[in-house]
Short mmCIF file of C-alpha atoms in Angstrom, two decimals:
data_model
loop_
_atom_site.label_atom_id
_atom_site.label_comp_id
_atom_site.label_asym_id
_atom_site.label_seq_id
_atom_site.Cartn_x
_atom_site.Cartn_y
_atom_site.Cartn_z
CA MET A 623 12.93 30.34 -43.34
CA PRO A 624 15.88 28.86 -41.95
CA PRO A 625 18.98 28.80 -44.42
CA ALA A 626 19.72 25.34 -46.39
CA LEU A 627 22.18 23.19 -44.49
CA PRO A 628 25.51 22.63 -47.30
CA ASN A 629 25.40 18.92 -48.92
CA ALA A 630 27.95 17.66 -46.98
CA LEU A 631 26.20 17.84 -43.41
CA ARG A 632 22.71 16.63 -44.87
CA PRO A 633 23.34 13.05 -43.90
CA LEU A 634 24.09 14.13 -40.27
CA ALA A 635 21.06 15.94 -39.96
CA LEU A 636 18.69 12.29 -40.44
CA LEU A 637 21.06 10.61 -37.12
CA PRO A 638 18.68 12.12 -34.85
CA LEU A 639 15.66 10.73 -36.28
CA LEU A 640 17.47 7.11 -36.30
CA ALA A 641 18.44 7.55 -33.08
CA LEU A 642 14.75 7.62 -31.96
CA SER A 643 13.81 4.58 -34.31
CA ALA A 644 16.10 2.80 -32.41
CA CYS A 645 14.22 3.31 -29.09
CA GLY A 646 11.18 0.92 -30.03
CA GLY A 647 10.61 -2.96 -30.52
CA GLY A 648 13.16 -5.07 -29.88
CA SER A 649 13.85 -7.37 -26.83
CA ASP A 650 16.40 -5.08 -25.39
CA GLU A 651 14.88 -1.71 -25.02
CA LYS A 652 16.50 0.30 -22.93
CA PHE A 653 13.04 2.27 -21.42
CA ALA A 654 10.31 1.32 -19.28
CA PRO A 655 7.74 -1.02 -20.90
CA PRO A 656 4.10 0.88 -20.98
CA CYS A 657 2.42 0.25 -17.49
CA PRO A 658 -1.62 -0.39 -16.78
CA THR A 659 -3.67 2.31 -15.86
CA PRO A 660 -3.60 2.48 -11.99
CA SER A 661 -6.72 2.64 -9.96
CA ILE A 662 -8.55 3.54 -6.43
CA PRO A 663 -12.26 2.67 -6.69
CA ARG A 664 -14.40 5.11 -4.78
CA ASP A 665 -16.27 2.61 -2.88
CA THR A 666 -12.84 1.04 -1.24
CA SER A 667 -11.09 4.18 -1.47
CA GLU A 668 -11.71 5.19 2.32
CA LEU A 669 -12.02 3.27 5.65
CA HIS A 670 -14.69 4.09 8.41
CA ARG A 671 -14.72 2.48 11.70
CA PHE A 672 -16.64 3.01 14.83
CA ARG A 673 -17.10 1.19 18.16
CA SER A 674 -20.89 -0.36 18.70
CA THR A 675 -23.60 1.71 16.91
CA GLY A 676 -22.53 4.90 16.88
CA ARG A 677 -21.79 7.52 14.05
CA ASP A 678 -20.97 10.24 16.01
CA LEU A 679 -17.39 11.90 15.15
CA THR A 680 -16.60 10.89 19.05
CA ASP A 681 -17.35 7.35 18.37
CA SER A 682 -14.46 7.35 15.47
CA VAL A 683 -12.08 4.52 16.07
CA LEU A 684 -10.18 5.04 12.65
CA GLU A 685 -10.39 6.43 9.48
CA GLY A 686 -8.59 5.72 6.50
CA ARG A 687 -7.75 6.42 2.79
CA ILE A 688 -5.73 5.05 0.04
CA ILE A 689 -4.00 8.33 -1.24
CA GLY A 690 -2.13 7.05 -3.87
CA VAL A 691 -0.44 4.10 -5.82
CA ASN A 692 3.19 4.22 -6.80
CA GLY A 693 4.48 1.33 -9.04
CA SER A 694 6.95 0.94 -11.85
CA CYS A 695 7.06 -1.77 -14.82
CA THR A 696 9.98 -3.89 -16.22
CA ARG A 697 9.71 -6.56 -19.34
CA ASP A 698 10.53 -10.49 -18.45
CA GLY A 699 11.46 -11.89 -21.86
CA ASP A 700 9.34 -10.53 -24.29
CA ARG A 701 5.87 -12.39 -23.41
CA THR A 702 5.52 -10.54 -19.92
CA THR A 703 5.64 -7.12 -18.19
CA VAL A 704 5.88 -7.17 -14.21
CA ALA A 705 4.29 -4.78 -12.69
CA THR A 706 5.22 -3.39 -9.07
CA VAL A 707 2.76 -1.83 -7.10
CA ILE A 708 2.86 0.06 -3.78
CA ALA A 709 0.07 1.74 -1.93
CA GLY A 710 -0.06 4.80 -0.13
CA ILE A 711 -2.53 4.92 2.82
CA GLN A 712 -3.25 7.37 5.35
CA LEU A 713 -4.90 6.29 8.66
CA THR A 714 -6.38 8.84 11.19
CA ARG A 715 -6.66 7.10 14.67
CA GLY A 716 -10.26 8.77 16.37
CA PRO A 717 -11.17 9.58 19.51
CA ALA A 718 -13.17 6.23 20.37
CA ALA A 719 -9.93 4.54 19.85
CA THR A 720 -8.53 2.36 22.76
CA SER A 721 -5.29 1.25 21.17
CA ARG A 722 -2.63 2.53 19.49
CA VAL A 723 -2.52 -0.55 16.91
CA ALA A 724 -4.62 -0.95 14.38
CA ASP A 725 -4.76 -4.16 11.44
CA ILE A 726 -6.13 -3.18 7.82
CA ALA A 727 -6.62 -5.05 5.16
CA TYR A 728 -6.44 -3.78 1.15
CA PHE A 729 -6.49 -5.48 -1.92
CA VAL A 730 -4.82 -5.15 -4.95
CA ALA A 731 -6.79 -6.41 -8.40
CA VAL A 732 -5.82 -6.81 -12.09
CA SER A 733 -8.55 -6.37 -14.13
CA GLU A 734 -8.82 -6.49 -18.17
CA GLY A 735 -12.16 -4.63 -18.98
CA ASP A 736 -14.98 -5.71 -16.61
CA ARG A 737 -13.18 -8.96 -15.41
CA ILE A 738 -11.06 -9.17 -12.69
CA LEU A 739 -7.87 -11.47 -13.31
CA ASP A 740 -6.06 -11.47 -9.97
CA LYS A 741 -6.78 -10.13 -6.65
CA ARG A 742 -4.96 -10.46 -3.64
CA THR A 743 -5.62 -9.07 0.23
CA PHE A 744 -2.81 -8.06 2.77
CA THR A 745 -3.02 -7.00 6.09
CA SER A 746 -0.87 -4.05 7.26
CA ARG A 747 -0.68 -3.25 11.03
CA ALA A 748 -0.32 0.86 11.99
CA GLU A 749 1.06 1.35 14.97
CA PHE A 750 0.50 4.96 16.10
CA PRO A 751 3.32 6.54 18.77
CA PRO A 752 2.17 8.44 20.96
CA ASN A 753 0.92 12.11 20.42
CA THR A 754 0.40 10.73 17.27
CA ASP A 755 -3.09 10.71 15.22
CA VAL A 756 -2.17 10.54 11.46
CA LEU A 757 0.10 7.96 9.97
CA ARG A 758 1.14 7.71 6.54
CA LEU A 759 2.32 4.04 5.39
CA GLY A 760 3.71 2.40 2.40
CA GLY A 761 1.48 -1.16 1.67
CA GLU A 762 3.59 -3.99 0.93
CA GLU A 763 5.13 -3.78 -2.50
CA VAL A 764 3.69 -6.15 -4.64
CA GLU A 765 4.69 -7.75 -8.03
CA LEU A 766 2.31 -8.45 -10.87
CA ARG A 767 3.05 -10.75 -14.08
CA LEU A 768 0.95 -9.70 -16.60
CA PRO A 769 1.14 -11.32 -19.78
CA VAL A 770 1.89 -9.08 -22.99
CA THR A 771 2.04 -9.78 -26.69
CA PRO A 772 3.48 -8.11 -29.52
CA THR A 773 -0.18 -6.61 -29.96
CA LYS A 774 -1.38 -6.36 -26.51
CA SER A 775 0.28 -4.48 -24.16
CA ALA A 776 -0.01 -3.82 -20.41
CA VAL A 777 -2.12 -0.83 -21.22
CA VAL A 778 -4.73 -3.02 -21.51
CA TYR A 779 -4.82 -4.13 -17.78
CA ARG A 780 -6.35 -1.56 -14.75
CA ILE A 781 -4.38 -2.40 -11.40
CA SER A 782 -7.10 -1.45 -8.72
CA VAL A 783 -6.13 -0.69 -4.79
CA GLY A 784 -8.67 -0.27 -2.53
CA PHE A 785 -9.47 -1.48 1.40
CA GLN A 786 -10.86 -4.75 2.09
CA LEU A 787 -14.28 -3.35 3.95
CA THR A 788 -17.21 -5.26 5.71
CA PRO A 789 -20.34 -4.95 4.46
CA ALA A 790 -21.05 -2.63 6.90
CA GLU A 791 -18.06 -0.71 6.15
CA LEU A 792 -19.02 -0.53 2.45
CA ALA A 793 -22.61 0.43 3.15
CA LEU A 794 -21.09 3.35 5.11
CA VAL A 795 -18.79 4.52 2.48
CA ARG A 796 -21.72 4.09 -0.27
CA GLY A 797 -23.77 6.21 1.82
CA ARG A 798 -21.53 9.49 1.99
#
């Protein structure tokens, strides 16, 4: 059992607890507010493009994967959390590609439960340098303004990032 603190030092032992209790609450918080949960829906996490109707490896024009979602949150007053999100994308140029440039569409969506509150679609242009068939890129920096209250933090929201697929591309991913 540790020795008891002398009476003169006991008030000093409470200082760390008082300092920690000052971390929560108030609009002058120094810590980032809670952020929404990021997700990459399985059905939209991959992109597969082929030339014409072929589905063989030699018919592959472009493959892509959403490899991550990076972001941060800040406060904007007592009623808004601002989430800044960047999608991480990896693209592989296939043997059937005739160009070193590819445009890809992806989305960033905010939902609460099963309800989508906001969805934005972006297009990024990938330019493969000579002798390079794999690229990693960061998507556009997206700022999302999320309403919060003293009883509802931003953790009730979900931020989803995925490829904006055509019906044929979506069917291909679902069939794998």
